[in-house]
Amino acid sequence: MLLLFGLKTVLRALPGRHSLCRYCGQYVEQHLEERASKFTVFFIPIFTMSRAYRITCSNCGQRSSLSKQGMKALAR
Ligand SMILES: [Zn+2]
């Protein structure tokens, strides 16, 4: 029997937030992005193995990763 399994990375844009950028020091819109690694069987996502968040400044374009706690703090 042939079993086809693998990993798939799914990118999802989240609603942006205004916050202070740590690089340029401006209070501007920050783009949020969720990157999820999913375990697939026959190319169908079964479960999420890991989840990471990334924030991009709309002023200077610098990117930094966010922890789940940092993401929750930003959502408030
Ligand atoms: Zn910036």
mmCIF file with all atom_site columns, N, CA and C and ligand atoms in Angstrom:
data_model
loop_
_atom_site.group_PDB
_atom_site.id
_atom_site.type_symbol
_atom_site.label_atom_id
_atom_site.label_alt_id
_atom_site.label_comp_id
_atom_site.label_asym_id
_atom_site.label_entity_id
_atom_site.label_seq_id
_atom_site.pdbx_PDB_ins_code
_atom_site.Cartn_x
_atom_site.Cartn_y
_atom_site.Cartn_z
_atom_site.occupancy
_atom_site.B_iso_or_equiv
_atom_site.pdbx_formal_charge
_atom_site.auth_seq_id
_atom_site.auth_comp_id
_atom_site.auth_asym_id
_atom_site.auth_atom_id
_atom_site.pdbx_PDB_model_num
ATOM   1   N  N  . MET A 1 1  ? 0.843  -1.187 0.000  1.00 0.00 ? 1  MET A N  1
ATOM   2   C  CA . MET A 1 1  ? 0.000  0.000  0.000  1.00 0.00 ? 1  MET A CA 1
ATOM   3   C  C  . MET A 1 1  ? 0.885  1.246  0.000  1.00 0.00 ? 1  MET A C  1
ATOM   4   N  N  . LEU A 1 2  ? 0.505  2.195  -0.808 1.00 0.00 ? 2  LEU A N  1
ATOM   5   C  CA . LEU A 1 2  ? 1.260  3.437  -0.917 1.00 0.00 ? 2  LEU A CA 1
ATOM   6   C  C  . LEU A 1 2  ? 0.648  4.498  -0.005 1.00 0.00 ? 2  LEU A C  1
ATOM   7   N  N  . LEU A 1 3  ? 1.491  5.058  0.839  1.00 0.00 ? 3  LEU A N  1
ATOM   8   C  CA . LEU A 1 3  ? 1.024  6.115  1.738  1.00 0.00 ? 3  LEU A CA 1
ATOM   9   C  C  . LEU A 1 3  ? 1.845  7.366  1.452  1.00 0.00 ? 3  LEU A C  1
ATOM   10  N  N  . LEU A 1 4  ? 1.181  8.392  1.020  1.00 0.00 ? 4  LEU A N  1
ATOM   11  C  CA . LEU A 1 4  ? 1.848  9.630  0.651  1.00 0.00 ? 4  LEU A CA 1
ATOM   12  C  C  . LEU A 1 4  ? 1.641  10.658 1.759  1.00 0.00 ? 4  LEU A C  1
ATOM   13  N  N  . PHE A 1 5  ? 2.747  11.029 2.444  1.00 0.00 ? 5  PHE A N  1
ATOM   14  C  CA . PHE A 1 5  ? 2.605  12.027 3.495  1.00 0.00 ? 5  PHE A CA 1
ATOM   15  C  C  . PHE A 1 5  ? 3.717  13.055 3.386  1.00 0.00 ? 5  PHE A C  1
ATOM   16  N  N  . GLY A 1 6  ? 3.518  14.195 4.010  1.00 0.00 ? 6  GLY A N  1
ATOM   17  C  CA . GLY A 1 6  ? 4.533  15.245 3.957  1.00 0.00 ? 6  GLY A CA 1
ATOM   18  C  C  . GLY A 1 6  ? 4.158  16.437 4.800  1.00 0.00 ? 6  GLY A C  1
ATOM   19  N  N  . LEU A 1 7  ? 4.885  17.527 4.565  1.00 0.00 ? 7  LEU A N  1
ATOM   20  C  CA . LEU A 1 7  ? 4.648  18.767 5.293  1.00 0.00 ? 7  LEU A CA 1
ATOM   21  C  C  . LEU A 1 7  ? 4.288  19.869 4.304  1.00 0.00 ? 7  LEU A C  1
ATOM   22  N  N  . LYS A 1 8  ? 3.438  20.769 4.750  1.00 0.00 ? 8  LYS A N  1
ATOM   23  C  CA . LYS A 1 8  ? 3.027  21.883 3.911  1.00 0.00 ? 8  LYS A CA 1
ATOM   24  C  C  . LYS A 1 8  ? 3.047  23.140 4.772  1.00 0.00 ? 8  LYS A C  1
ATOM   25  N  N  . THR A 1 9  ? 3.618  24.198 4.248  1.00 0.00 ? 9  THR A N  1
ATOM   26  C  CA . THR A 1 9  ? 3.630  25.472 4.976  1.00 0.00 ? 9  THR A CA 1
ATOM   27  C  C  . THR A 1 9  ? 2.532  26.366 4.417  1.00 0.00 ? 9  THR A C  1
ATOM   28  N  N  . VAL A 1 10 ? 1.685  26.834 5.316  1.00 0.00 ? 10 VAL A N  1
ATOM   29  C  CA . VAL A 1 10 ? 0.560  27.681 4.930  1.00 0.00 ? 10 VAL A CA 1
ATOM   30  C  C  . VAL A 1 10 ? 0.780  29.080 5.514  1.00 0.00 ? 10 VAL A C  1
ATOM   31  N  N  . LEU A 1 11 ? 0.754  30.086 4.629  1.00 0.00 ? 11 LEU A N  1
ATOM   32  C  CA . LEU A 1 11 ? 0.892  31.472 5.076  1.00 0.00 ? 11 LEU A CA 1
ATOM   33  C  C  . LEU A 1 11 ? -0.482 32.111 5.115  1.00 0.00 ? 11 LEU A C  1
ATOM   34  N  N  . ARG A 1 12 ? -0.742 32.877 6.171  1.00 0.00 ? 12 ARG A N  1
ATOM   35  C  CA . ARG A 1 12 ? -2.040 33.522 6.296  1.00 0.00 ? 12 ARG A CA 1
ATOM   36  C  C  . ARG A 1 12 ? -1.814 34.944 6.813  1.00 0.00 ? 12 ARG A C  1
ATOM   37  N  N  . ALA A 1 13 ? -2.388 35.907 6.110  1.00 0.00 ? 13 ALA A N  1
ATOM   38  C  CA . ALA A 1 13 ? -2.274 37.299 6.546  1.00 0.00 ? 13 ALA A CA 1
ATOM   39  C  C  . ALA A 1 13 ? -3.331 37.563 7.610  1.00 0.00 ? 13 ALA A C  1
ATOM   40  N  N  . LEU A 1 14 ? -2.904 38.193 8.693  1.00 0.00 ? 14 LEU A N  1
ATOM   41  C  CA . LEU A 1 14 ? -3.814 38.529 9.781  1.00 0.00 ? 14 LEU A CA 1
ATOM   42  C  C  . LEU A 1 14 ? -4.074 40.035 9.740  1.00 0.00 ? 14 LEU A C  1
ATOM   43  N  N  . PRO A 1 15 ? -5.162 40.501 10.348 1.00 0.00 ? 15 PRO A N  1
ATOM   44  C  CA . PRO A 1 15 ? -5.424 41.942 10.353 1.00 0.00 ? 15 PRO A CA 1
ATOM   45  C  C  . PRO A 1 15 ? -4.267 42.714 10.981 1.00 0.00 ? 15 PRO A C  1
ATOM   46  N  N  . GLY A 1 16 ? -3.841 43.768 10.329 1.00 0.00 ? 16 GLY A N  1
ATOM   47  C  CA . GLY A 1 16 ? -2.712 44.563 10.818 1.00 0.00 ? 16 GLY A CA 1
ATOM   48  C  C  . GLY A 1 16 ? -3.091 45.419 12.012 1.00 0.00 ? 16 GLY A C  1
ATOM   49  N  N  . ARG A 1 17 ? -2.064 45.850 12.745 1.00 0.00 ? 17 ARG A N  1
ATOM   50  C  CA . ARG A 1 17 ? -2.272 46.671 13.937 1.00 0.00 ? 17 ARG A CA 1
ATOM   51  C  C  . ARG A 1 17 ? -1.302 47.842 13.892 1.00 0.00 ? 17 ARG A C  1
ATOM   52  N  N  . HIS A 1 18 ? -1.697 48.947 14.512 1.00 0.00 ? 18 HIS A N  1
ATOM   53  C  CA . HIS A 1 18 ? -0.787 50.067 14.674 1.00 0.00 ? 18 HIS A CA 1
ATOM   54  C  C  . HIS A 1 18 ? 0.002  49.847 15.957 1.00 0.00 ? 18 HIS A C  1
ATOM   55  N  N  . SER A 1 19 ? 1.300  49.906 15.854 1.00 0.00 ? 19 SER A N  1
ATOM   56  C  CA . SER A 1 19 ? 2.120  49.819 17.056 1.00 0.00 ? 19 SER A CA 1
ATOM   57  C  C  . SER A 1 19 ? 3.480  50.451 16.775 1.00 0.00 ? 19 SER A C  1
ATOM   58  N  N  . LEU A 1 20 ? 4.256  50.592 17.831 1.00 0.00 ? 20 LEU A N  1
ATOM   59  C  CA . LEU A 1 20 ? 5.563  51.229 17.739 1.00 0.00 ? 20 LEU A CA 1
ATOM   60  C  C  . LEU A 1 20 ? 6.571  50.231 17.172 1.00 0.00 ? 20 LEU A C  1
ATOM   61  N  N  . CYS A 1 21 ? 7.252  50.640 16.095 1.00 0.00 ? 21 CYS A N  1
ATOM   62  C  CA . CYS A 1 21 ? 8.264  49.770 15.486 1.00 0.00 ? 21 CYS A CA 1
ATOM   63  C  C  . CYS A 1 21 ? 9.551  49.860 16.296 1.00 0.00 ? 21 CYS A C  1
ATOM   64  N  N  . ARG A 1 22 ? 10.169 48.694 16.548 1.00 0.00 ? 22 ARG A N  1
ATOM   65  C  CA . ARG A 1 22 ? 11.403 48.685 17.342 1.00 0.00 ? 22 ARG A CA 1
ATOM   66  C  C  . ARG A 1 22 ? 12.623 49.109 16.519 1.00 0.00 ? 22 ARG A C  1
ATOM   67  N  N  . TYR A 1 23 ? 12.484 49.137 15.183 1.00 0.00 ? 23 TYR A N  1
ATOM   68  C  CA . TYR A 1 23 ? 13.614 49.496 14.330 1.00 0.00 ? 23 TYR A CA 1
ATOM   69  C  C  . TYR A 1 23 ? 13.624 50.977 13.979 1.00 0.00 ? 23 TYR A C  1
ATOM   70  N  N  . CYS A 1 24 ? 12.464 51.498 13.468 1.00 0.00 ? 24 CYS A N  1
ATOM   71  C  CA . CYS A 1 24 ? 12.445 52.898 13.044 1.00 0.00 ? 24 CYS A CA 1
ATOM   72  C  C  . CYS A 1 24 ? 11.821 53.815 14.098 1.00 0.00 ? 24 CYS A C  1
ATOM   73  N  N  . GLY A 1 25 ? 11.184 53.239 15.124 1.00 0.00 ? 25 GLY A N  1
ATOM   74  C  CA . GLY A 1 25 ? 10.642 54.046 16.206 1.00 0.00 ? 25 GLY A CA 1
ATOM   75  C  C  . GLY A 1 25 ? 9.372  54.809 15.853 1.00 0.00 ? 25 GLY A C  1
ATOM   76  N  N  . GLN A 1 26 ? 8.747  54.460 14.730 1.00 0.00 ? 26 GLN A N  1
ATOM   77  C  CA . GLN A 1 26 ? 7.522  55.140 14.304 1.00 0.00 ? 26 GLN A CA 1
ATOM   78  C  C  . GLN A 1 26 ? 6.298  54.333 14.738 1.00 0.00 ? 26 GLN A C  1
ATOM   79  N  N  . TYR A 1 27 ? 5.210  55.055 15.034 1.00 0.00 ? 27 TYR A N  1
ATOM   80  C  CA . TYR A 1 27 ? 3.948  54.415 15.376 1.00 0.00 ? 27 TYR A CA 1
ATOM   81  C  C  . TYR A 1 27 ? 3.155  54.250 14.087 1.00 0.00 ? 27 TYR A C  1
ATOM   82  N  N  . VAL A 1 28 ? 3.321  53.117 13.428 1.00 0.00 ? 28 VAL A N  1
ATOM   83  C  CA . VAL A 1 28 ? 2.711  52.881 12.114 1.00 0.00 ? 28 VAL A CA 1
ATOM   84  C  C  . VAL A 1 28 ? 2.053  51.503 12.068 1.00 0.00 ? 28 VAL A C  1
ATOM   85  N  N  . GLU A 1 29 ? 1.369  51.248 10.947 1.00 0.00 ? 29 GLU A N  1
ATOM   86  C  CA . GLU A 1 29 ? 0.701  49.962 10.721 1.00 0.00 ? 29 GLU A CA 1
ATOM   87  C  C  . GLU A 1 29 ? 1.743  48.835 10.649 1.00 0.00 ? 29 GLU A C  1
ATOM   88  N  N  . GLN A 1 30 ? 1.463  47.735 11.351 1.00 0.00 ? 30 GLN A N  1
ATOM   89  C  CA . GLN A 1 30 ? 2.321  46.560 11.326 1.00 0.00 ? 30 GLN A CA 1
ATOM   90  C  C  . GLN A 1 30 ? 1.542  45.423 10.674 1.00 0.00 ? 30 GLN A C  1
ATOM   91  N  N  . HIS A 1 31 ? 2.121  44.816 9.650  1.00 0.00 ? 31 HIS A N  1
ATOM   92  C  CA . HIS A 1 31 ? 1.463  43.696 8.975  1.00 0.00 ? 31 HIS A CA 1
ATOM   93  C  C  . HIS A 1 31 ? 1.794  42.414 9.724  1.00 0.00 ? 31 HIS A C  1
ATOM   94  N  N  . LEU A 1 32 ? 0.757  41.622 9.997  1.00 0.00 ? 32 LEU A N  1
ATOM   95  C  CA . LEU A 1 32 ? 0.945  40.371 10.714 1.00 0.00 ? 32 LEU A CA 1
ATOM   96  C  C  . LEU A 1 32 ? 0.737  39.197 9.774  1.00 0.00 ? 32 LEU A C  1
ATOM   97  N  N  . GLU A 1 33 ? 1.536  38.169 10.000 1.00 0.00 ? 33 GLU A N  1
ATOM   98  C  CA . GLU A 1 33 ? 1.471  36.989 9.142  1.00 0.00 ? 33 GLU A CA 1
ATOM   99  C  C  . GLU A 1 33 ? 1.641  35.742 10.002 1.00 0.00 ? 33 GLU A C  1
ATOM   100 N  N  . GLU A 1 34 ? 0.811  34.752 9.731  1.00 0.00 ? 34 GLU A N  1
ATOM   101 C  CA . GLU A 1 34 ? 0.908  33.486 10.447 1.00 0.00 ? 34 GLU A CA 1
ATOM   102 C  C  . GLU A 1 34 ? 1.462  32.436 9.503  1.00 0.00 ? 34 GLU A C  1
ATOM   103 N  N  . ARG A 1 35 ? 2.447  31.707 9.965  1.00 0.00 ? 35 ARG A N  1
ATOM   104 C  CA . ARG A 1 35 ? 3.063  30.646 9.156  1.00 0.00 ? 35 ARG A CA 1
ATOM   105 C  C  . ARG A 1 35 ? 2.846  29.331 9.901  1.00 0.00 ? 35 ARG A C  1
ATOM   106 N  N  . ALA A 1 36 ? 2.056  28.439 9.301  1.00 0.00 ? 36 ALA A N  1
ATOM   107 C  CA . ALA A 1 36 ? 1.728  27.180 9.962  1.00 0.00 ? 36 ALA A CA 1
ATOM   108 C  C  . ALA A 1 36 ? 2.288  26.019 9.153  1.00 0.00 ? 36 ALA A C  1
ATOM   109 N  N  . SER A 1 37 ? 2.953  25.098 9.827  1.00 0.00 ? 37 SER A N  1
ATOM   110 C  CA . SER A 1 37 ? 3.441  23.869 9.193  1.00 0.00 ? 37 SER A CA 1
ATOM   111 C  C  . SER A 1 37 ? 2.421  22.779 9.445  1.00 0.00 ? 37 SER A C  1
ATOM   112 N  N  . LYS A 1 38 ? 1.893  22.228 8.370  1.00 0.00 ? 38 LYS A N  1
ATOM   113 C  CA . LYS A 1 38 ? 0.844  21.221 8.511  1.00 0.00 ? 38 LYS A CA 1
ATOM   114 C  C  . LYS A 1 38 ? 1.327  19.867 8.011  1.00 0.00 ? 38 LYS A C  1
ATOM   115 N  N  . PHE A 1 39 ? 0.979  18.834 8.744  1.00 0.00 ? 39 PHE A N  1
ATOM   116 C  CA . PHE A 1 39 ? 1.271  17.468 8.347  1.00 0.00 ? 39 PHE A CA 1
ATOM   117 C  C  . PHE A 1 39 ? 0.186  17.028 7.376  1.00 0.00 ? 39 PHE A C  1
ATOM   118 N  N  . THR A 1 40 ? 0.572  16.505 6.204  1.00 0.00 ? 40 THR A N  1
ATOM   119 C  CA . THR A 1 40 ? -0.421 16.130 5.197  1.00 0.00 ? 40 THR A CA 1
ATOM   120 C  C  . THR A 1 40 ? -0.338 14.647 4.870  1.00 0.00 ? 40 THR A C  1
ATOM   121 N  N  . VAL A 1 41 ? -1.465 14.079 4.547  1.00 0.00 ? 41 VAL A N  1
ATOM   122 C  CA . VAL A 1 41 ? -1.555 12.714 4.024  1.00 0.00 ? 41 VAL A CA 1
ATOM   123 C  C  . VAL A 1 41 ? -2.313 12.820 2.706  1.00 0.00 ? 41 VAL A C  1
ATOM   124 N  N  . PHE A 1 42 ? -1.683 12.371 1.640  1.00 0.00 ? 42 PHE A N  1
ATOM   125 C  CA . PHE A 1 42 ? -2.229 12.523 0.278  1.00 0.00 ? 42 PHE A CA 1
ATOM   126 C  C  . PHE A 1 42 ? -2.588 13.983 -0.002 1.00 0.00 ? 42 PHE A C  1
ATOM   127 N  N  . PHE A 1 43 ? -1.710 14.877 0.414  1.00 0.00 ? 43 PHE A N  1
ATOM   128 C  CA . PHE A 1 43 ? -1.816 16.330 0.199  1.00 0.00 ? 43 PHE A CA 1
ATOM   129 C  C  . PHE A 1 43 ? -2.985 16.973 0.948  1.00 0.00 ? 43 PHE A C  1
ATOM   130 N  N  . ILE A 1 44 ? -3.602 16.251 1.855  1.00 0.00 ? 44 ILE A N  1
ATOM   131 C  CA . ILE A 1 44 ? -4.694 16.818 2.657  1.00 0.00 ? 44 ILE A CA 1
ATOM   132 C  C  . ILE A 1 44 ? -4.136 17.143 4.045  1.00 0.00 ? 44 ILE A C  1
ATOM   133 N  N  . PRO A 1 45 ? -4.218 18.421 4.493  1.00 0.00 ? 45 PRO A N  1
ATOM   134 C  CA . PRO A 1 45 ? -3.716 18.781 5.817  1.00 0.00 ? 45 PRO A CA 1
ATOM   135 C  C  . PRO A 1 45 ? -4.480 18.044 6.912  1.00 0.00 ? 45 PRO A C  1
ATOM   136 N  N  . ILE A 1 46 ? -3.748 17.378 7.798  1.00 0.00 ? 46 ILE A N  1
ATOM   137 C  CA . ILE A 1 46 ? -4.368 16.602 8.874  1.00 0.00 ? 46 ILE A CA 1
ATOM   138 C  C  . ILE A 1 46 ? -4.316 17.383 10.185 1.00 0.00 ? 46 ILE A C  1
ATOM   139 N  N  . PHE A 1 47 ? -3.107 17.846 10.551 1.00 0.00 ? 47 PHE A N  1
ATOM   140 C  CA . PHE A 1 47 ? -2.997 18.655 11.771 1.00 0.00 ? 47 PHE A CA 1
ATOM   141 C  C  . PHE A 1 47 ? -1.828 19.622 11.646 1.00 0.00 ? 47 PHE A C  1
ATOM   142 N  N  . THR A 1 48 ? -1.880 20.657 12.475 1.00 0.00 ? 48 THR A N  1
ATOM   143 C  CA . THR A 1 48 ? -0.840 21.685 12.478 1.00 0.00 ? 48 THR A CA 1
ATOM   144 C  C  . THR A 1 48 ? 0.287  21.253 13.406 1.00 0.00 ? 48 THR A C  1
ATOM   145 N  N  . MET A 1 49 ? 1.524  21.224 12.870 1.00 0.00 ? 49 MET A N  1
ATOM   146 C  CA . MET A 1 49 ? 2.668  20.804 13.676 1.00 0.00 ? 49 MET A CA 1
ATOM   147 C  C  . MET A 1 49 ? 3.302  21.979 14.409 1.00 0.00 ? 49 MET A C  1
ATOM   148 N  N  . SER A 1 50 ? 3.404  23.113 13.737 1.00 0.00 ? 50 SER A N  1
ATOM   149 C  CA . SER A 1 50 ? 3.964  24.287 14.405 1.00 0.00 ? 50 SER A CA 1
ATOM   150 C  C  . SER A 1 50 ? 3.331  25.535 13.817 1.00 0.00 ? 50 SER A C  1
ATOM   151 N  N  . ARG A 1 51 ? 3.381  26.591 14.605 1.00 0.00 ? 51 ARG A N  1
ATOM   152 C  CA . ARG A 1 51 ? 2.778  27.838 14.193 1.00 0.00 ? 51 ARG A CA 1
ATOM   153 C  C  . ARG A 1 51 ? 3.726  28.962 14.594 1.00 0.00 ? 51 ARG A C  1
ATOM   154 N  N  . ALA A 1 52 ? 4.029  29.851 13.654 1.00 0.00 ? 52 ALA A N  1
ATOM   155 C  CA . ALA A 1 52 ? 4.919  30.972 13.950 1.00 0.00 ? 52 ALA A CA 1
ATOM   156 C  C  . ALA A 1 52 ? 4.280  32.253 13.419 1.00 0.00 ? 52 ALA A C  1
ATOM   157 N  N  . TYR A 1 53 ? 4.603  33.355 14.078 1.00 0.00 ? 53 TYR A N  1
ATOM   158 C  CA . TYR A 1 53 ? 4.043  34.637 13.679 1.00 0.00 ? 53 TYR A CA 1
ATOM   159 C  C  . TYR A 1 53 ? 5.171  35.578 13.294 1.00 0.00 ? 53 TYR A C  1
ATOM   160 N  N  . ARG A 1 54 ? 4.903  36.422 12.295 1.00 0.00 ? 54 ARG A N  1
ATOM   161 C  CA . ARG A 1 54 ? 5.900  37.373 11.839 1.00 0.00 ? 54 ARG A CA 1
ATOM   162 C  C  . ARG A 1 54 ? 5.234  38.728 11.682 1.00 0.00 ? 54 ARG A C  1
ATOM   163 N  N  . ILE A 1 55 ? 5.951  39.763 12.058 1.00 0.00 ? 55 ILE A N  1
ATOM   164 C  CA . ILE A 1 55 ? 5.432  41.112 11.985 1.00 0.00 ? 55 ILE A CA 1
ATOM   165 C  C  . ILE A 1 55 ? 6.336  41.912 11.050 1.00 0.00 ? 55 ILE A C  1
ATOM   166 N  N  . THR A 1 56 ? 5.721  42.679 10.137 1.00 0.00 ? 56 THR A N  1
ATOM   167 C  CA . THR A 1 56 ? 6.466  43.483 9.177  1.00 0.00 ? 56 THR A CA 1
ATOM   168 C  C  . THR A 1 56 ? 6.023  44.931 9.307  1.00 0.00 ? 56 THR A C  1
ATOM   169 N  N  . CYS A 1 57 ? 6.981  45.821 9.447  1.00 0.00 ? 57 CYS A N  1
ATOM   170 C  CA . CYS A 1 57 ? 6.699  47.254 9.581  1.00 0.00 ? 57 CYS A CA 1
ATOM   171 C  C  . CYS A 1 57 ? 6.365  47.828 8.197  1.00 0.00 ? 57 CYS A C  1
ATOM   172 N  N  . SER A 1 58 ? 5.285  48.618 8.117  1.00 0.00 ? 58 SER A N  1
ATOM   173 C  CA . SER A 1 58 ? 4.902  49.199 6.831  1.00 0.00 ? 58 SER A CA 1
ATOM   174 C  C  . SER A 1 58 ? 5.754  50.429 6.493  1.00 0.00 ? 58 SER A C  1
ATOM   175 N  N  . ASN A 1 59 ? 6.487  50.948 7.459  1.00 0.00 ? 59 ASN A N  1
ATOM   176 C  CA . ASN A 1 59 ? 7.333  52.127 7.221  1.00 0.00 ? 59 ASN A CA 1
ATOM   177 C  C  . ASN A 1 59 ? 8.728  51.729 6.753  1.00 0.00 ? 59 ASN A C  1
ATOM   178 N  N  . CYS A 1 60 ? 9.417  50.867 7.507  1.00 0.00 ? 60 CYS A N  1
ATOM   179 C  CA . CYS A 1 60 ? 10.804 50.525 7.165  1.00 0.00 ? 60 CYS A CA 1
ATOM   180 C  C  . CYS A 1 60 ? 10.931 49.125 6.564  1.00 0.00 ? 60 CYS A C  1
ATOM   181 N  N  . GLY A 1 61 ? 9.902  48.288 6.663  1.00 0.00 ? 61 GLY A N  1
ATOM   182 C  CA . GLY A 1 61 ? 9.935  46.959 6.047  1.00 0.00 ? 61 GLY A CA 1
ATOM   183 C  C  . GLY A 1 61 ? 10.699 45.915 6.838  1.00 0.00 ? 61 GLY A C  1
ATOM   184 N  N  . GLN A 1 62 ? 11.151 46.260 8.036  1.00 0.00 ? 62 GLN A N  1
ATOM   185 C  CA . GLN A 1 62 ? 11.879 45.284 8.862  1.00 0.00 ? 62 GLN A CA 1
ATOM   186 C  C  . GLN A 1 62 ? 10.921 44.217 9.367  1.00 0.00 ? 62 GLN A C  1
ATOM   187 N  N  . ARG A 1 63 ? 11.399 42.972 9.389  1.00 0.00 ? 63 ARG A N  1
ATOM   188 C  CA . ARG A 1 63 ? 10.589 41.860 9.861  1.00 0.00 ? 63 ARG A CA 1
ATOM   189 C  C  . ARG A 1 63 ? 11.156 41.326 11.158 1.00 0.00 ? 63 ARG A C  1
ATOM   190 N  N  . SER A 1 64 ? 10.267 40.870 12.015 1.00 0.00 ? 64 SER A N  1
ATOM   191 C  CA . SER A 1 64 ? 10.716 40.166 13.203 1.00 0.00 ? 64 SER A CA 1
ATOM   192 C  C  . SER A 1 64 ? 9.679  39.116 13.552 1.00 0.00 ? 64 SER A C  1
ATOM   193 N  N  . SER A 1 65 ? 10.138 38.069 14.221 1.00 0.00 ? 65 SER A N  1
ATOM   194 C  CA . SER A 1 65 ? 9.221  37.002 14.600 1.00 0.00 ? 65 SER A CA 1
ATOM   195 C  C  . SER A 1 65 ? 8.604  37.322 15.948 1.00 0.00 ? 65 SER A C  1
ATOM   196 N  N  . LEU A 1 66 ? 7.419  36.806 16.140 1.00 0.00 ? 66 LEU A N  1
ATOM   197 C  CA . LEU A 1 66 ? 6.669  37.043 17.372 1.00 0.00 ? 66 LEU A CA 1
ATOM   198 C  C  . LEU A 1 66 ? 6.343  35.703 18.015 1.00 0.00 ? 66 LEU A C  1
ATOM   199 N  N  . SER A 1 67 ? 6.362  35.671 19.338 1.00 0.00 ? 67 SER A N  1
ATOM   200 C  CA . SER A 1 67 ? 5.930  34.471 20.037 1.00 0.00 ? 67 SER A CA 1
ATOM   201 C  C  . SER A 1 67 ? 4.409  34.518 20.144 1.00 0.00 ? 67 SER A C  1
ATOM   202 N  N  . LYS A 1 68 ? 3.822  33.436 20.599 1.00 0.00 ? 68 LYS A N  1
ATOM   203 C  CA . LYS A 1 68 ? 2.361  33.384 20.759 1.00 0.00 ? 68 LYS A CA 1
ATOM   204 C  C  . LYS A 1 68 ? 1.929  34.418 21.810 1.00 0.00 ? 68 LYS A C  1
ATOM   205 N  N  . GLN A 1 69 ? 2.744  34.595 22.860 1.00 0.00 ? 69 GLN A N  1
ATOM   206 C  CA . GLN A 1 69 ? 2.418  35.562 23.903 1.00 0.00 ? 69 GLN A CA 1
ATOM   207 C  C  . GLN A 1 69 ? 2.491  36.980 23.348 1.00 0.00 ? 69 GLN A C  1
ATOM   208 N  N  . GLY A 1 70 ? 3.495  37.250 22.504 1.00 0.00 ? 70 GLY A N  1
ATOM   209 C  CA . GLY A 1 70 ? 3.634  38.565 21.887 1.00 0.00 ? 70 GLY A CA 1
ATOM   210 C  C  . GLY A 1 70 ? 2.475  38.856 20.963 1.00 0.00 ? 70 GLY A C  1
ATOM   211 N  N  . MET A 1 71 ? 1.995  37.822 20.300 1.00 0.00 ? 71 MET A N  1
ATOM   212 C  CA . MET A 1 71 ? 0.852  37.947 19.401 1.00 0.00 ? 71 MET A CA 1
ATOM   213 C  C  . MET A 1 71 ? -0.409 38.297 20.188 1.00 0.00 ? 71 MET A C  1
ATOM   214 N  N  . LYS A 1 72 ? -0.590 37.644 21.342 1.00 0.00 ? 72 LYS A N  1
ATOM   215 C  CA . LYS A 1 72 ? -1.762 37.912 22.192 1.00 0.00 ? 72 LYS A CA 1
ATOM   216 C  C  . LYS A 1 72 ? -1.691 39.326 22.741 1.00 0.00 ? 72 LYS A C  1
ATOM   217 N  N  . ALA A 1 73 ? -0.493 39.773 23.117 1.00 0.00 ? 73 ALA A N  1
ATOM   218 C  CA . ALA A 1 73 ? -0.313 41.129 23.662 1.00 0.00 ? 73 ALA A CA 1
ATOM   219 C  C  . ALA A 1 73 ? -0.628 42.175 22.610 1.00 0.00 ? 73 ALA A C  1
ATOM   220 N  N  . LEU A 1 74 ? -0.295 41.882 21.365 1.00 0.00 ? 74 LEU A N  1
ATOM   221 C  CA . LEU A 1 74 ? -0.543 42.825 20.278 1.00 0.00 ? 74 LEU A CA 1
ATOM   222 C  C  . LEU A 1 74 ? -2.029 42.878 19.922 1.00 0.00 ? 74 LEU A C  1
ATOM   223 N  N  . ALA A 1 75 ? -2.733 41.771 20.122 1.00 0.00 ? 75 ALA A N  1
ATOM   224 C  CA . ALA A 1 75 ? -4.155 41.705 19.768 1.00 0.00 ? 75 ALA A CA 1
ATOM   225 C  C  . ALA A 1 75 ? -5.020 42.494 20.727 1.00 0.00 ? 75 ALA A C  1
ATOM   226 N  N  . ARG A 1 76 ? -4.503 42.816 21.917 1.00 0.00 ? 76 ARG A N  1
ATOM   227 C  CA . ARG A 1 76 ? -5.290 43.556 22.915 1.00 0.00 ? 76 ARG A CA 1
ATOM   228 C  C  . ARG A 1 76 ? -5.502 44.994 22.535 1.00 0.00 ? 76 ARG A C  1
HETATM 229 ZN ZN . ZN  B 2 .  ? 9.732  50.352 11.159 1.00 0.00 ? 1  ZN  B ZN 1
#
